[in-house]
Amino acid sequence: MALLEVKDLHTSFFTDAGEVRAVNGVSFTLDRGKVLGIVGESGSGKSVTAYSIMQILASTGKIVSGSIKFEGEELVGADEKKMKEIRGNRISIIFQDPMTSLNPTYTIGHQLMEAILLHTNRNKQQAWDRAVEMLRLVNVNEPEKRMKQYPFEFSGGMRQRVMIAMALACEPDILIADEPTTALDVTIQAGILELMKEIQKEMGMAIIMITHDLGVVAQLCDEVVVMYAGSICEQGTADEIFYNPCHEYTKGLLRSIPTTGNEGQRLQPISGTPIDLLNMPRGCAFAPRCDAAMKICINEKCERFLINDNHAAACWMNIKKAKEGGKQ
Amino acid sequence: MSGTNQSSEPLIRVSHLKQYFPISTGFFQTRPLKAVDDISFDIMEGETLGLVGESGCGKTTAGRTILHLYKPTDGEVIYRGKSIRTAKDIEEFRRKATMVFQDPYSSLDPRMTVADIIGEPLDVQHLYKTKEERRERILELMDHVGLNSEHAARYAHEFSGGQRQRVGIARSLAVNPDFIVCDEPVSALDVSIQAQVINMFDELQEKLNLTYLFIAHDLLVVRHISDRIAVMYLGHMVELAGADEIYDRPLHPYTRALISAVPVPDPVQARANQRIPMTGEIPSPLNAPPGCPFHTRCPYAKESCKESMPELREIEKGRFVACHRIEEIG
């Protein structure tokens, strides 16, 4: 049984301007000990997918339909009591901006212990020890001294380490990392990613890595989900996605980033602008920007084609390539 | 002079530029924060010089000080052989040197139409005689950056990030400059839009013979667009060399660590890459260590590195490195 199974998830925001379908039929599974990357640009629904799993959507947001099964147990429609048991305990999340995720008026120690006291049966002394242990795990020097300091005394990279320590204090089964290194310098980012990988191996948890940076994905992820306009356009193992991309959007993304291969040449950008979620096209959401768009792309949404056992893409270009009967 | 090239006259020569900010440390007491501390380099006409470094290394301050948005504490900027000193020099220089800012969401006035945003530098510098001339120039600029003429009457909030950055670029082109300081111009944009804007910088450079100082933290982007790259650390320049050379064979220990930390968008390469770890964190520029600024984190540091500041010297043709031990560590 998969650790997490998301099936045909639809999440919408009901705004004054109308219903914004932020997540539009997303399905994926996550096994224990795996790192899943969710890639996409702003507005692609990658963060909303994560927030739906945690059920921490803004007040206008609602899971419209679909199912999220954690260890076989349905989370959609679960009551708040149930979610409180899971949030921060079994599934933890770290956010993009370490500068604003910590409360400036409490010490680091207080904030770390709060999470531990809330979710475990430890007493104060034990919680303190556990917090110190966690800080040591994430390579914060002199953890005893750091426990008594306030967030402003920490640099950005150190604060993100504290956030990771906090998220891991209860040994969750899944860690959701929402752009955890986007606000950080590359040297700090490299350290944080290595740390996450190490801890992941040590504790055997699963990670959902939400990012727009394909470099980060290549570094860390076993499997990748590429999202565009609230839907999954392609999913598969990292190697399949990078070396055998089958959706025009993924191909475009890989062509548009500067690498050692296209040095000295013009980049090949994806034309047009990101989609307006209030004005979704009838067919494939990417068709208006797609150079290879055909008549069918404009008229009909593409189904998911199985390219092979480790790879699926929702792009009409694969209709011939798809395995016989592989259509789902 | 270090970091400079004697062979032909550069468009911009930066010579021993310093920018200290006074930080108050008590009543009537201030201490200088050395944001930029004695940097020298040349930018040749038609060239793109990339400027990279971690946040707080002084790269943005360097860009702004070169444009005299801040008054330099010491040192000088020489434009086409002429030092910029007086208020009149600065006014003339600003007609030839402009800036593109990082954040297209906060750098455009929400109450102005696109035409007025682009036209404002023309008004300030009195660059037209008739209204018609102004309008034509604005439309020409919009055409340069790939905006439709029908966008002219719209407001900034009606545009996406990429289009806003195009407006910002059109505005910086308005005075017909030959030097543009681009401060993180693509880092706020989505990946699929970044490439469009990067290509546009390339095309504009060819068409209008522009010279760029391209400040960014994304090393892959900087490598793509730059002819040469300068690396800054704690207000100092530690290495300056051709873009490919610095990427393929970094010499300064800091550059080595920086390049090795770049996440490569290629799983096989990523698995093979060995990162050179850097111990500790970047020191506060208020408490900069004595001697070489990097000695506190450098794996090769020796006692002598703590004593004196290494000069930026040319160790191979066109390769400048500021490290005492560069010959030894090879």
Short mmCIF file of N, CA, C and O in Angstrom, two decimals, chain A residues 155-266:
data_model
loop_
_atom_site.label_atom_id
_atom_site.label_comp_id
_atom_site.label_asym_id
_atom_site.label_seq_id
_atom_site.Cartn_x
_atom_site.Cartn_y
_atom_site.Cartn_z
N SER A 155 20.68 33.66 10.82
CA SER A 155 20.68 34.02 9.41
C SER A 155 19.59 33.23 8.69
O SER A 155 18.99 32.32 9.25
N GLY A 156 19.34 33.57 7.42
CA GLY A 156 18.29 32.90 6.65
C GLY A 156 18.49 31.39 6.57
O GLY A 156 17.56 30.62 6.79
N GLY A 157 19.70 30.97 6.28
CA GLY A 157 19.99 29.54 6.16
C GLY A 157 19.79 28.83 7.49
O GLY A 157 19.26 27.72 7.55
N MET A 158 20.20 29.49 8.58
CA MET A 158 20.05 28.90 9.91
C MET A 158 18.58 28.79 10.30
O MET A 158 18.15 27.82 10.91
N ARG A 159 17.79 29.82 9.91
CA ARG A 159 16.35 29.77 10.23
C ARG A 159 15.70 28.61 9.49
O ARG A 159 14.83 27.94 10.04
N GLN A 160 16.11 28.40 8.24
CA GLN A 160 15.52 27.30 7.50
C GLN A 160 15.90 25.96 8.14
O GLN A 160 15.12 25.04 8.18
N ARG A 161 17.12 25.90 8.69
CA ARG A 161 17.52 24.69 9.42
C ARG A 161 16.62 24.48 10.64
O ARG A 161 16.23 23.36 10.96
N VAL A 162 16.31 25.58 11.32
CA VAL A 162 15.43 25.49 12.49
C VAL A 162 14.05 24.98 12.05
O VAL A 162 13.46 24.11 12.69
N MET A 163 13.56 25.51 10.91
CA MET A 163 12.26 25.07 10.41
C MET A 163 12.27 23.57 10.11
O MET A 163 11.33 22.86 10.40
N ILE A 164 13.38 23.10 9.53
CA ILE A 164 13.49 21.68 9.23
C ILE A 164 13.52 20.87 10.53
O ILE A 164 12.84 19.85 10.66
N ALA A 165 14.30 21.38 11.50
CA ALA A 165 14.37 20.70 12.79
C ALA A 165 12.98 20.58 13.40
O ALA A 165 12.58 19.54 13.92
N MET A 166 12.21 21.67 13.29
CA MET A 166 10.87 21.70 13.87
C MET A 166 9.96 20.69 13.16
O MET A 166 9.22 19.94 13.79
N ALA A 167 10.08 20.67 11.84
CA ALA A 167 9.24 19.77 11.05
C ALA A 167 9.58 18.31 11.31
O ALA A 167 8.72 17.44 11.22
N LEU A 168 10.85 18.04 11.65
CA LEU A 168 11.26 16.65 11.80
C LEU A 168 11.21 16.17 13.24
O LEU A 168 11.41 14.98 13.50
N ALA A 169 10.94 17.08 14.16
CA ALA A 169 11.03 16.74 15.58
C ALA A 169 10.13 15.57 15.95
O ALA A 169 10.44 14.78 16.83
N CYS A 170 8.99 15.43 15.28
CA CYS A 170 8.08 14.35 15.62
C CYS A 170 8.22 13.16 14.67
O CYS A 170 7.34 12.31 14.60
N GLU A 171 9.33 13.13 13.95
CA GLU A 171 9.60 12.05 13.00
C GLU A 171 8.41 11.76 12.10
O GLU A 171 7.80 10.69 12.18
N PRO A 172 8.07 12.71 11.25
CA PRO A 172 6.91 12.51 10.38
C PRO A 172 7.19 11.44 9.32
O PRO A 172 8.34 11.11 9.06
N ASP A 173 6.11 10.92 8.75
CA ASP A 173 6.27 9.97 7.66
C ASP A 173 6.50 10.70 6.34
O ASP A 173 7.12 10.18 5.43
N ILE A 174 5.90 11.90 6.26
CA ILE A 174 6.05 12.69 5.04
C ILE A 174 6.47 14.11 5.41
O ILE A 174 5.91 14.72 6.32
N LEU A 175 7.48 14.60 4.73
CA LEU A 175 7.85 16.00 4.87
C LEU A 175 7.52 16.70 3.56
O LEU A 175 7.98 16.29 2.50
N ILE A 176 6.67 17.73 3.64
CA ILE A 176 6.38 18.52 2.46
C ILE A 176 7.24 19.77 2.52
O ILE A 176 7.19 20.51 3.50
N ALA A 177 8.05 19.98 1.51
CA ALA A 177 8.92 21.15 1.48
C ALA A 177 8.47 22.05 0.34
O ALA A 177 8.61 21.70 -0.82
N ASP A 178 7.91 23.21 0.70
CA ASP A 178 7.37 24.11 -0.32
C ASP A 178 8.42 25.18 -0.65
O ASP A 178 8.58 26.13 0.09
N GLU A 179 9.14 24.98 -1.72
CA GLU A 179 10.21 25.89 -2.14
C GLU A 179 11.14 26.22 -0.96
O GLU A 179 11.34 27.38 -0.65
N PRO A 180 11.71 25.22 -0.31
CA PRO A 180 12.43 25.49 0.94
C PRO A 180 13.71 26.28 0.76
O PRO A 180 14.22 26.85 1.71
N THR A 181 14.25 26.33 -0.45
CA THR A 181 15.55 26.99 -0.61
C THR A 181 15.50 28.15 -1.59
O THR A 181 16.53 28.72 -1.92
N THR A 182 14.30 28.51 -2.03
CA THR A 182 14.20 29.56 -3.05
C THR A 182 14.72 30.90 -2.56
O THR A 182 15.30 31.66 -3.32
N ALA A 183 14.53 31.19 -1.27
CA ALA A 183 14.95 32.48 -0.75
C ALA A 183 16.42 32.48 -0.33
O ALA A 183 16.91 33.48 0.18
N LEU A 184 17.11 31.36 -0.53
CA LEU A 184 18.48 31.25 -0.01
C LEU A 184 19.54 31.29 -1.11
O LEU A 184 19.26 30.99 -2.26
N ASP A 185 20.76 31.62 -0.71
CA ASP A 185 21.87 31.61 -1.66
C ASP A 185 22.23 30.19 -2.06
O ASP A 185 22.00 29.25 -1.30
N VAL A 186 22.87 30.04 -3.24
CA VAL A 186 23.18 28.68 -3.71
C VAL A 186 24.04 27.88 -2.75
O VAL A 186 23.83 26.68 -2.58
N THR A 187 25.00 28.55 -2.10
CA THR A 187 25.88 27.80 -1.20
C THR A 187 25.09 27.28 0.00
O THR A 187 25.28 26.15 0.43
N ILE A 188 24.16 28.11 0.49
CA ILE A 188 23.33 27.71 1.62
C ILE A 188 22.33 26.64 1.13
O ILE A 188 22.09 25.65 1.82
N GLN A 189 21.80 26.85 -0.06
CA GLN A 189 20.85 25.91 -0.63
C GLN A 189 21.46 24.52 -0.73
O GLN A 189 20.84 23.53 -0.35
N ALA A 190 22.69 24.45 -1.23
CA ALA A 190 23.35 23.16 -1.40
C ALA A 190 23.45 22.44 -0.05
O ALA A 190 23.19 21.24 0.05
N GLY A 191 23.79 23.21 0.99
CA GLY A 191 23.90 22.63 2.33
C GLY A 191 22.56 22.08 2.81
O GLY A 191 22.49 20.97 3.35
N ILE A 192 21.48 22.86 2.61
CA ILE A 192 20.16 22.45 3.07
C ILE A 192 19.69 21.20 2.32
O ILE A 192 19.15 20.26 2.91
N LEU A 193 19.91 21.17 1.01
CA LEU A 193 19.47 20.02 0.22
C LEU A 193 20.21 18.75 0.64
O LEU A 193 19.61 17.68 0.77
N GLU A 194 21.52 18.90 0.86
CA GLU A 194 22.29 17.74 1.31
C GLU A 194 21.78 17.24 2.66
O GLU A 194 21.65 16.04 2.89
N LEU A 195 21.49 18.21 3.53
CA LEU A 195 20.98 17.87 4.85
C LEU A 195 19.67 17.11 4.75
O LEU A 195 19.47 16.07 5.39
N MET A 196 18.77 17.60 3.88
CA MET A 196 17.48 16.93 3.73
C MET A 196 17.65 15.51 3.23
O MET A 196 16.98 14.58 3.66
N LYS A 197 18.57 15.35 2.30
CA LYS A 197 18.81 14.03 1.73
C LYS A 197 19.34 13.06 2.79
O LYS A 197 18.90 11.92 2.89
N GLU A 198 20.31 13.57 3.57
CA GLU A 198 20.91 12.75 4.63
C GLU A 198 19.85 12.29 5.64
O GLU A 198 19.75 11.12 5.95
N ILE A 199 19.08 13.27 6.12
CA ILE A 199 18.08 12.98 7.15
C ILE A 199 17.03 12.04 6.59
O ILE A 199 16.56 11.13 7.26
N GLN A 200 16.69 12.25 5.32
CA GLN A 200 15.69 11.41 4.69
C GLN A 200 16.14 9.96 4.67
O GLN A 200 15.39 9.04 4.96
N LYS A 201 17.43 9.76 4.36
CA LYS A 201 17.98 8.40 4.34
C LYS A 201 17.98 7.80 5.73
O LYS A 201 17.64 6.65 5.94
N GLU A 202 18.38 8.66 6.70
CA GLU A 202 18.51 8.20 8.08
C GLU A 202 17.16 7.82 8.67
O GLU A 202 17.02 6.79 9.31
N MET A 203 16.15 8.68 8.45
CA MET A 203 14.86 8.48 9.09
C MET A 203 13.88 7.72 8.20
O MET A 203 12.81 7.32 8.67
N GLY A 204 14.23 7.59 6.93
CA GLY A 204 13.40 6.80 6.03
C GLY A 204 12.05 7.40 5.71
O GLY A 204 11.12 6.70 5.32
N MET A 205 11.95 8.72 5.85
CA MET A 205 10.65 9.33 5.54
C MET A 205 10.56 9.63 4.04
O MET A 205 11.51 9.50 3.30
N ALA A 206 9.36 10.03 3.62
CA ALA A 206 9.16 10.45 2.24
C ALA A 206 9.14 11.97 2.19
O ALA A 206 8.76 12.62 3.16
N ILE A 207 9.60 12.53 1.08
CA ILE A 207 9.61 13.98 0.93
C ILE A 207 8.82 14.37 -0.32
O ILE A 207 8.94 13.72 -1.36
N ILE A 208 7.97 15.39 -0.19
CA ILE A 208 7.38 16.01 -1.38
C ILE A 208 8.07 17.35 -1.53
O ILE A 208 7.96 18.22 -0.68
N MET A 209 8.82 17.48 -2.60
CA MET A 209 9.62 18.68 -2.82
C MET A 209 8.93 19.54 -3.87
O MET A 209 8.84 19.15 -5.03
N ILE A 210 8.43 20.70 -3.44
CA ILE A 210 7.75 21.58 -4.38
C ILE A 210 8.73 22.67 -4.81
O ILE A 210 9.30 23.35 -3.96
N THR A 211 8.96 22.79 -6.08
CA THR A 211 9.96 23.75 -6.53
C THR A 211 9.71 24.15 -7.97
O THR A 211 9.00 23.48 -8.71
N HIS A 212 10.30 25.28 -8.37
CA HIS A 212 10.27 25.63 -9.79
C HIS A 212 11.64 25.41 -10.40
O HIS A 212 11.84 25.60 -11.58
N ASP A 213 12.60 25.01 -9.56
CA ASP A 213 13.99 24.92 -9.98
C ASP A 213 14.33 23.50 -10.41
O ASP A 213 14.43 22.59 -9.59
N LEU A 214 14.54 23.31 -11.71
CA LEU A 214 14.82 21.96 -12.20
C LEU A 214 16.16 21.43 -11.69
O LEU A 214 16.37 20.23 -11.61
N GLY A 215 17.05 22.35 -11.34
CA GLY A 215 18.32 21.94 -10.76
C GLY A 215 18.11 21.24 -9.42
O GLY A 215 18.72 20.21 -9.14
N VAL A 216 17.23 21.80 -8.61
CA VAL A 216 16.92 21.22 -7.31
C VAL A 216 16.29 19.83 -7.49
O VAL A 216 16.62 18.88 -6.77
N VAL A 217 15.42 19.71 -8.47
CA VAL A 217 14.77 18.43 -8.75
C VAL A 217 15.81 17.37 -9.12
O VAL A 217 15.80 16.26 -8.59
N ALA A 218 16.72 17.75 -10.02
CA ALA A 218 17.75 16.80 -10.48
C ALA A 218 18.60 16.34 -9.31
O ALA A 218 19.06 15.20 -9.26
N GLN A 219 18.80 17.25 -8.37
CA GLN A 219 19.64 16.98 -7.22
C GLN A 219 19.04 15.97 -6.25
O GLN A 219 19.72 15.16 -5.68
N LEU A 220 17.72 16.07 -6.08
CA LEU A 220 17.12 15.45 -4.91
C LEU A 220 16.08 14.38 -5.21
O LEU A 220 15.88 13.47 -4.42
N CYS A 221 15.37 14.49 -6.35
CA CYS A 221 14.13 13.73 -6.48
C CYS A 221 14.30 12.39 -7.18
O CYS A 221 15.08 12.25 -8.12
N ASP A 222 13.52 11.41 -6.72
CA ASP A 222 13.43 10.13 -7.40
C ASP A 222 12.38 10.20 -8.49
O ASP A 222 12.56 9.71 -9.59
N GLU A 223 11.24 10.79 -8.12
CA GLU A 223 10.15 10.89 -9.06
C GLU A 223 9.74 12.35 -9.23
O GLU A 223 9.93 13.16 -8.33
N VAL A 224 9.16 12.66 -10.37
CA VAL A 224 8.81 14.04 -10.66
C VAL A 224 7.39 14.13 -11.21
O VAL A 224 6.98 13.29 -12.02
N VAL A 225 6.67 15.14 -10.73
CA VAL A 225 5.37 15.47 -11.29
C VAL A 225 5.50 16.88 -11.87
O VAL A 225 5.92 17.79 -11.17
N VAL A 226 5.19 17.05 -13.15
CA VAL A 226 5.26 18.37 -13.76
C VAL A 226 3.84 18.90 -13.87
O VAL A 226 2.97 18.25 -14.44
N MET A 227 3.58 20.08 -13.29
CA MET A 227 2.23 20.62 -13.31
C MET A 227 2.13 21.87 -14.16
O MET A 227 3.07 22.67 -14.24
N TYR A 228 1.00 22.02 -14.82
CA TYR A 228 0.72 23.24 -15.56
C TYR A 228 -0.77 23.53 -15.43
O TYR A 228 -1.59 22.64 -15.68
N ALA A 229 -1.10 24.74 -15.03
CA ALA A 229 -2.50 25.18 -14.93
C ALA A 229 -3.36 24.21 -14.12
O ALA A 229 -4.48 23.89 -14.50
N GLY A 230 -2.83 23.73 -13.02
CA GLY A 230 -3.63 22.91 -12.11
C GLY A 230 -3.70 21.44 -12.44
O GLY A 230 -4.30 20.67 -11.70
N SER A 231 -3.12 21.04 -13.56
CA SER A 231 -3.15 19.62 -13.93
C SER A 231 -1.74 19.09 -14.07
O SER A 231 -0.80 19.84 -14.29
N ILE A 232 -1.65 17.77 -13.98
CA ILE A 232 -0.36 17.14 -14.19
C ILE A 232 -0.17 16.94 -15.69
O ILE A 232 -1.02 16.35 -16.35
N CYS A 233 0.91 17.48 -16.24
CA CYS A 233 1.12 17.19 -17.66
C CYS A 233 2.01 15.99 -17.84
O CYS A 233 1.92 15.30 -18.85
N GLU A 234 2.88 15.75 -16.88
CA GLU A 234 3.76 14.61 -17.06
C GLU A 234 4.25 14.12 -15.71
O GLU A 234 4.48 14.91 -14.81
N GLN A 235 4.37 12.82 -15.55
CA GLN A 235 4.95 12.31 -14.33
C GLN A 235 5.76 11.07 -14.61
O GLN A 235 5.47 10.31 -15.53
N GLY A 236 6.80 10.89 -13.81
CA GLY A 236 7.66 9.73 -14.01
C GLY A 236 8.91 9.83 -13.17
O GLY A 236 9.03 10.74 -12.35
N THR A 237 9.84 8.90 -13.37
CA THR A 237 11.08 8.96 -12.62
C THR A 237 11.88 10.17 -13.13
O THR A 237 11.68 10.63 -14.25
N ALA A 238 12.79 10.66 -12.28
CA ALA A 238 13.55 11.86 -12.64
C ALA A 238 14.29 11.65 -13.96
O ALA A 238 14.29 12.52 -14.83
N ASP A 239 14.89 10.49 -14.13
CA ASP A 239 15.65 10.24 -15.36
C ASP A 239 14.74 10.27 -16.58
O ASP A 239 15.10 10.82 -17.62
N GLU A 240 13.55 9.68 -16.46
CA GLU A 240 12.60 9.69 -17.58
C GLU A 240 12.22 11.13 -17.95
O GLU A 240 12.19 11.49 -19.12
N ILE A 241 11.93 11.94 -16.94
CA ILE A 241 11.49 13.31 -17.19
C ILE A 241 12.61 14.14 -17.83
O ILE A 241 12.39 14.90 -18.76
N PHE A 242 13.83 13.97 -17.34
CA PHE A 242 14.92 14.79 -17.86
C PHE A 242 15.45 14.29 -19.20
O PHE A 242 15.82 15.08 -20.06
N TYR A 243 15.49 12.97 -19.39
CA TYR A 243 16.13 12.46 -20.59
C TYR A 243 15.15 12.00 -21.65
O TYR A 243 15.52 11.72 -22.78
N ASN A 244 13.87 11.86 -21.27
CA ASN A 244 12.89 11.41 -22.24
C ASN A 244 11.57 12.17 -22.03
O ASN A 244 10.53 11.57 -21.83
N PRO A 245 11.64 13.51 -22.06
CA PRO A 245 10.41 14.27 -21.80
C PRO A 245 9.41 14.04 -22.93
O PRO A 245 9.79 14.01 -24.10
N CYS A 246 8.14 13.84 -22.58
CA CYS A 246 7.14 13.50 -23.59
C CYS A 246 6.00 14.52 -23.67
O CYS A 246 5.10 14.35 -24.47
N HIS A 247 6.02 15.53 -22.80
CA HIS A 247 5.00 16.56 -22.90
C HIS A 247 5.68 17.82 -23.44
O HIS A 247 6.80 18.15 -23.04
N GLU A 248 5.00 18.52 -24.34
CA GLU A 248 5.62 19.69 -24.96
C GLU A 248 6.03 20.74 -23.93
O GLU A 248 7.02 21.43 -24.10
N TYR A 249 5.26 20.85 -22.84
CA TYR A 249 5.60 21.83 -21.80
C TYR A 249 6.91 21.46 -21.12
O TYR A 249 7.79 22.31 -20.93
N THR A 250 7.05 20.19 -20.75
CA THR A 250 8.29 19.75 -20.11
C THR A 250 9.47 19.96 -21.06
O THR A 250 10.53 20.44 -20.65
N LYS A 251 9.26 19.61 -22.33
CA LYS A 251 10.33 19.80 -23.32
C LYS A 251 10.72 21.26 -23.39
O LYS A 251 11.90 21.61 -23.42
N GLY A 252 9.69 22.12 -23.40
CA GLY A 252 9.93 23.56 -23.48
C GLY A 252 10.71 24.06 -22.27
O GLY A 252 11.66 24.84 -22.40
N LEU A 253 10.31 23.59 -21.09
CA LEU A 253 11.01 24.00 -19.87
C LEU A 253 12.48 23.63 -19.93
O LEU A 253 13.35 24.42 -19.62
N LEU A 254 12.74 22.38 -20.34
CA LEU A 254 14.12 21.92 -20.37
C LEU A 254 14.94 22.66 -21.42
O LEU A 254 16.13 22.87 -21.25
N ARG A 255 14.28 23.08 -22.51
CA ARG A 255 14.99 23.82 -23.54
C ARG A 255 15.28 25.25 -23.11
O ARG A 255 16.23 25.86 -23.58
N SER A 256 14.42 25.79 -22.22
CA SER A 256 14.53 27.22 -21.93
C SER A 256 15.54 27.54 -20.84
O SER A 256 15.85 28.70 -20.61
N ILE A 257 16.04 26.53 -20.13
CA ILE A 257 16.99 26.86 -19.06
C ILE A 257 18.42 26.82 -19.59
O ILE A 257 18.77 25.98 -20.40
N PRO A 258 19.24 27.79 -19.15
CA PRO A 258 20.63 27.77 -19.58
C PRO A 258 21.37 26.58 -18.95
O PRO A 258 21.27 26.36 -17.75
N THR A 259 22.04 25.81 -19.80
CA THR A 259 22.85 24.70 -19.28
C THR A 259 24.20 24.73 -19.97
O THR A 259 24.45 25.62 -20.79
N THR A 260 25.02 23.76 -19.66
CA THR A 260 26.32 23.71 -20.32
C THR A 260 26.14 23.36 -21.80
O THR A 260 26.97 23.70 -22.62
N GLY A 261 25.03 22.71 -22.14
CA GLY A 261 24.81 22.27 -23.52
C GLY A 261 24.47 23.39 -24.49
O GLY A 261 24.91 23.37 -25.63
N ASN A 262 23.69 24.38 -24.03
CA ASN A 262 23.27 25.42 -24.97
C ASN A 262 24.05 26.72 -24.79
O ASN A 262 23.60 27.80 -25.12
N GLU A 263 25.26 26.60 -24.27
CA GLU A 263 26.15 27.72 -24.07
C GLU A 263 26.41 28.46 -25.40
O GLU A 263 26.72 27.84 -26.40
N GLY A 264 26.27 29.78 -25.38
CA GLY A 264 26.58 30.56 -26.57
C GLY A 264 25.45 30.61 -27.58
O GLY A 264 25.52 31.34 -28.55
N GLN A 265 24.40 29.81 -27.38
CA GLN A 265 23.26 29.87 -28.29
C GLN A 265 22.14 30.66 -27.63
O GLN A 265 22.14 30.86 -26.43
N ARG A 266 21.20 31.08 -28.47
CA ARG A 266 19.99 31.68 -27.91
C ARG A 266 19.20 30.59 -27.19
O ARG A 266 19.14 29.45 -27.65
#
